PDB file of C-alpha atoms and ligand atoms in Angstrom:
ATOM      1  CA  MET A  25     131.135 -10.856  -3.726  1.00 95.00           C
ATOM      2  CA  ILE A  26     134.416 -12.199  -4.960  1.00 95.00           C
ATOM      3  CA  HIS A  27     134.932 -15.968  -4.949  1.00 96.00           C
ATOM      4  CA  LEU A  28     138.162 -17.765  -4.266  1.00 94.00           C
ATOM      5  CA  ALA A  29     138.590 -21.192  -5.881  1.00 95.00           C
ATOM      6  CA  GLN A  30     141.583 -23.199  -4.647  1.00 95.00           C
ATOM      7  CA  CYS A  31     143.298 -26.505  -5.433  1.00 95.00           C
ATOM      8  CA  LEU A  32     144.814 -27.803  -2.159  1.00 96.00           C
ATOM      9  CA  CYS A  33     146.902 -30.700  -1.149  1.00 96.00           C
ATOM     10  CA  PRO A  34     145.885 -32.842   1.833  1.00 98.00           C
ATOM     11  CA  ALA A  35     147.927 -30.490   4.181  1.00 95.00           C
ATOM     12  CA  ARG A  36     145.892 -27.441   2.676  1.00 94.00           C
ATOM     13  CA  HIS A  37     148.998 -25.927   0.891  1.00 89.00           C
ATOM     14  CA  CYS A  38     147.725 -24.038  -2.059  1.00 88.00           C
ATOM     15  CA  ILE A  39     148.591 -25.593  -5.426  1.00 90.00           C
ATOM     16  CA  VAL A  40     146.619 -23.007  -7.462  1.00 89.00           C
ATOM     17  CA  ALA A  41     144.101 -20.360  -6.452  1.00 89.00           C
ATOM     18  CA  ALA A  42     142.025 -17.913  -8.509  1.00 91.00           C
ATOM     19  CA  ALA A  43     139.993 -15.155  -7.250  1.00 92.00           C
ATOM     20  CA  TYR A  44     137.065 -14.211  -9.432  1.00 93.00           C
ATOM     21  CA  ASP A  45     133.831 -12.261  -9.667  1.00 93.00           C
ATOM     22  CA  PRO A  46     130.894 -14.561 -10.492  1.00 92.00           C
ATOM     23  CA  ALA A  47     129.273 -11.553 -12.027  1.00 91.00           C
ATOM     24  CA  THR A  48     131.918 -11.511 -14.806  1.00 91.00           C
ATOM     25  CA  ARG A  49     133.483 -15.009 -14.828  1.00 87.00           C
ATOM     26  CA  THR A  50     132.468 -18.687 -14.354  1.00 88.00           C
ATOM     27  CA  LEU A  51     134.909 -20.773 -12.766  1.00 89.00           C
ATOM     28  CA  GLY A  52     133.973 -22.708  -9.616  1.00 91.00           C
ATOM     29  CA  VAL A  53     135.293 -26.078  -8.597  1.00 93.00           C
ATOM     30  CA  GLU A  54     134.920 -27.624 -12.004  1.00 93.00           C
ATOM     31  CA  GLY A  55     136.279 -24.675 -13.855  1.00 94.00           C
ATOM     32  CA  LEU A  56     139.409 -24.711 -11.621  1.00 95.00           C
ATOM     33  CA  ARG A  57     139.884 -28.434 -11.791  1.00 96.00           C
ATOM     34  CA  ALA A  58     139.989 -28.141 -15.704  1.00 95.00           C
ATOM     35  CA  GLU A  59     142.310 -25.209 -15.411  1.00 94.00           C
ATOM     36  CA  VAL A  60     144.723 -27.156 -13.029  1.00 95.00           C
ATOM     37  CA  ALA A  61     144.483 -30.166 -15.368  1.00 95.00           C
ATOM     38  CA  ARG A  62     145.338 -27.940 -18.283  1.00 95.00           C
ATOM     39  CA  ILE A  63     148.418 -26.180 -16.656  1.00 92.00           C
ATOM     40  CA  VAL A  64     149.615 -29.504 -15.022  1.00 94.00           C
ATOM     41  CA  ASP A  65     149.352 -31.377 -18.383  1.00 95.00           C
ATOM     42  CA  SER A  66     151.340 -28.489 -20.070  1.00 95.00           C
ATOM     43  CA  GLY A  67     154.144 -28.813 -17.647  1.00 90.00           C
ATOM     44  CA  ASN A  68     153.875 -25.292 -16.073  1.00 82.00           C
ATOM     45  CA  VAL A  69     152.927 -26.623 -12.655  1.00 84.00           C
ATOM     46  CA  ASP A  70     154.494 -29.828 -11.141  1.00 90.00           C
ATOM     47  CA  PRO A  71     152.065 -32.634 -10.471  1.00 96.00           C
ATOM     48  CA  TRP A  72     153.007 -32.561  -6.757  1.00 95.00           C
ATOM     49  CA  CYS A  73     152.794 -30.184  -4.009  1.00 91.00           C
ATOM     50  CA  GLY A  74     155.824 -28.027  -3.823  1.00 85.00           C
ATOM     51  CA  LEU A  75     155.806 -27.934   0.013  1.00 85.00           C
ATOM     52  CA  CYS A  76     155.080 -31.613   0.972  1.00 88.00           C
ATOM     53  CA  GLY A  77     155.240 -33.548  -2.192  1.00 92.00           C
ATOM     54  CA  ALA A  78     151.540 -34.761  -2.167  1.00 97.00           C
ATOM     55  CA  LYS A  79     150.632 -36.049  -5.542  1.00 97.00           C
ATOM     56  CA  ARG A  80     148.139 -34.555  -7.981  1.00 96.00           C
ATOM     57  CA  ASP A  81     145.618 -37.360  -7.259  1.00 96.00           C
ATOM     58  CA  SER A  82     145.327 -36.373  -3.715  1.00 98.00           C
ATOM     59  CA  TRP A  83     144.529 -32.582  -4.456  1.00 98.00           C
ATOM     60  CA  THR A  84     141.127 -31.265  -3.599  1.00 98.00           C
ATOM     61  CA  TYR A  85     139.245 -28.413  -4.937  1.00 97.00           C
ATOM     62  CA  GLU A  86     137.246 -25.727  -3.123  1.00 97.00           C
ATOM     63  CA  ASP A  87     135.174 -22.712  -3.872  1.00 96.00           C
ATOM     64  CA  GLY A  88     134.247 -20.154  -1.442  1.00 95.00           C
ATOM     65  CA  VAL A  89     132.960 -16.548  -1.115  1.00 96.00           C
ATOM     66  CA  THR A  90     135.223 -14.110   0.298  1.00 95.00           C
ATOM     67  CA  ARG A  91     134.441 -10.871   2.123  1.00 95.00           C
ATOM     68  CA  TRP A  92     135.552  -8.657  -0.656  1.00 96.00           C
ATOM     69  CA  LYS A  93     133.255  -6.905  -3.100  1.00 96.00           C
ATOM     70  CA  THR A  94     135.779  -6.290  -5.937  1.00 94.00           C
ATOM     71  CA  ILE A  95     139.019  -7.901  -7.057  1.00 92.00           C
ATOM     72  CA  GLU A  96     140.745  -4.494  -6.368  1.00 94.00           C
ATOM     73  CA  GLU A  97     139.744  -4.797  -2.749  1.00 94.00           C
ATOM     74  CA  ALA A  98     141.010  -8.327  -2.505  1.00 92.00           C
ATOM     75  CA  ARG A  99     144.201  -7.812  -4.396  1.00 93.00           C
ATOM     76  CA  PRO A 100     146.428  -6.705  -1.391  1.00 94.00           C
ATOM     77  CA  PHE A 101     145.372  -9.912   0.684  1.00 90.00           C
ATOM     78  CA  LEU A 102     145.837 -12.105  -2.332  1.00 88.00           C
ATOM     79  CA  GLU A 103     149.201 -10.729  -3.021  1.00 91.00           C
ATOM     80  CA  GLU A 104     150.360 -11.182   0.618  1.00 91.00           C
ATOM     81  CA  LEU A 105     148.940 -14.815   0.340  1.00 84.00           C
ATOM     82  CA  GLU A 106     150.977 -15.516  -2.647  1.00 85.00           C
ATOM     83  CA  ALA A 107     154.131 -13.930  -1.318  1.00 89.00           C
ATOM     84  CA  ALA A 108     153.762 -16.098   1.952  1.00 86.00           C
ATOM     85  CA  GLN A 109     153.471 -19.219  -0.058  1.00 81.00           C
ATOM     86  CA  GLN A 110     156.574 -18.365  -1.954  1.00 84.00           C
ATOM     87  CA  ARG A 111     158.572 -17.561   1.155  1.00 88.00           C
ATOM     88  CA  ALA A 112     157.505 -20.890   2.655  1.00 82.00           C
ATOM     89  CA  ALA A 113     158.456 -22.730  -0.626  1.00 80.00           C
ATOM     90  CA  LEU A 114     161.899 -21.058  -0.718  1.00 84.00           C
ATOM     91  CA  ALA A 115     162.497 -21.802   2.983  1.00 86.00           C
ATOM     92  CA  LEU A 116     161.578 -25.480   2.449  1.00 82.00           C
ATOM     93  CA  ARG A 117     163.848 -25.816  -0.555  1.00 81.00           C
ATOM     94  CA  ALA A 118     166.669 -24.247   1.277  1.00 87.00           C
ATOM     95  CA  ARG A 119     166.108 -26.631   4.240  1.00 86.00           C
ATOM     96  CA  ARG A 120     166.009 -29.551   2.084  1.00 83.00           C
ATOM     97  CA  ALA A 121     169.212 -28.384   0.090  1.00 87.00           C
ATOM     98  CA  ALA A 122     170.919 -27.957   3.458  1.00 90.00           C
ATOM     99  CA  GLU A 123     169.843 -31.364   4.494  1.00 89.00           C
ATOM    100  CA  ARG A 124     171.451 -32.988   1.350  1.00 86.00           C
ATOM    101  CA  ASN A 125     174.623 -31.335   1.985  1.00 81.00           C
TER     102      ASN A 125
HETATM  103 ZN1  LIG B   8     151.198 -30.011   0.531  1.00 60.24          ZN
END
């Protein structure tokens, strides 16, 4: 079964998520934690939640089993989840920009 490892802020906004098949990849909570540290340290991801501003030291990590047997089966749901997160982030940025003006 496909696993979903997530880095979440205290409000459960997803900072980073990775779906993986444990038959072909080892990730889990510690693997994702290391990956998040690498990408945040590289400057590719801000060290705060883009939606609520929660700082990196408050983020938590989870790894769960999904209902999907393959990555291909999970892909439409994962893409919709990512699009929804992007829409929420854009709406929040627009609202903040409007509040500043
Ligand atoms: Zn947040």
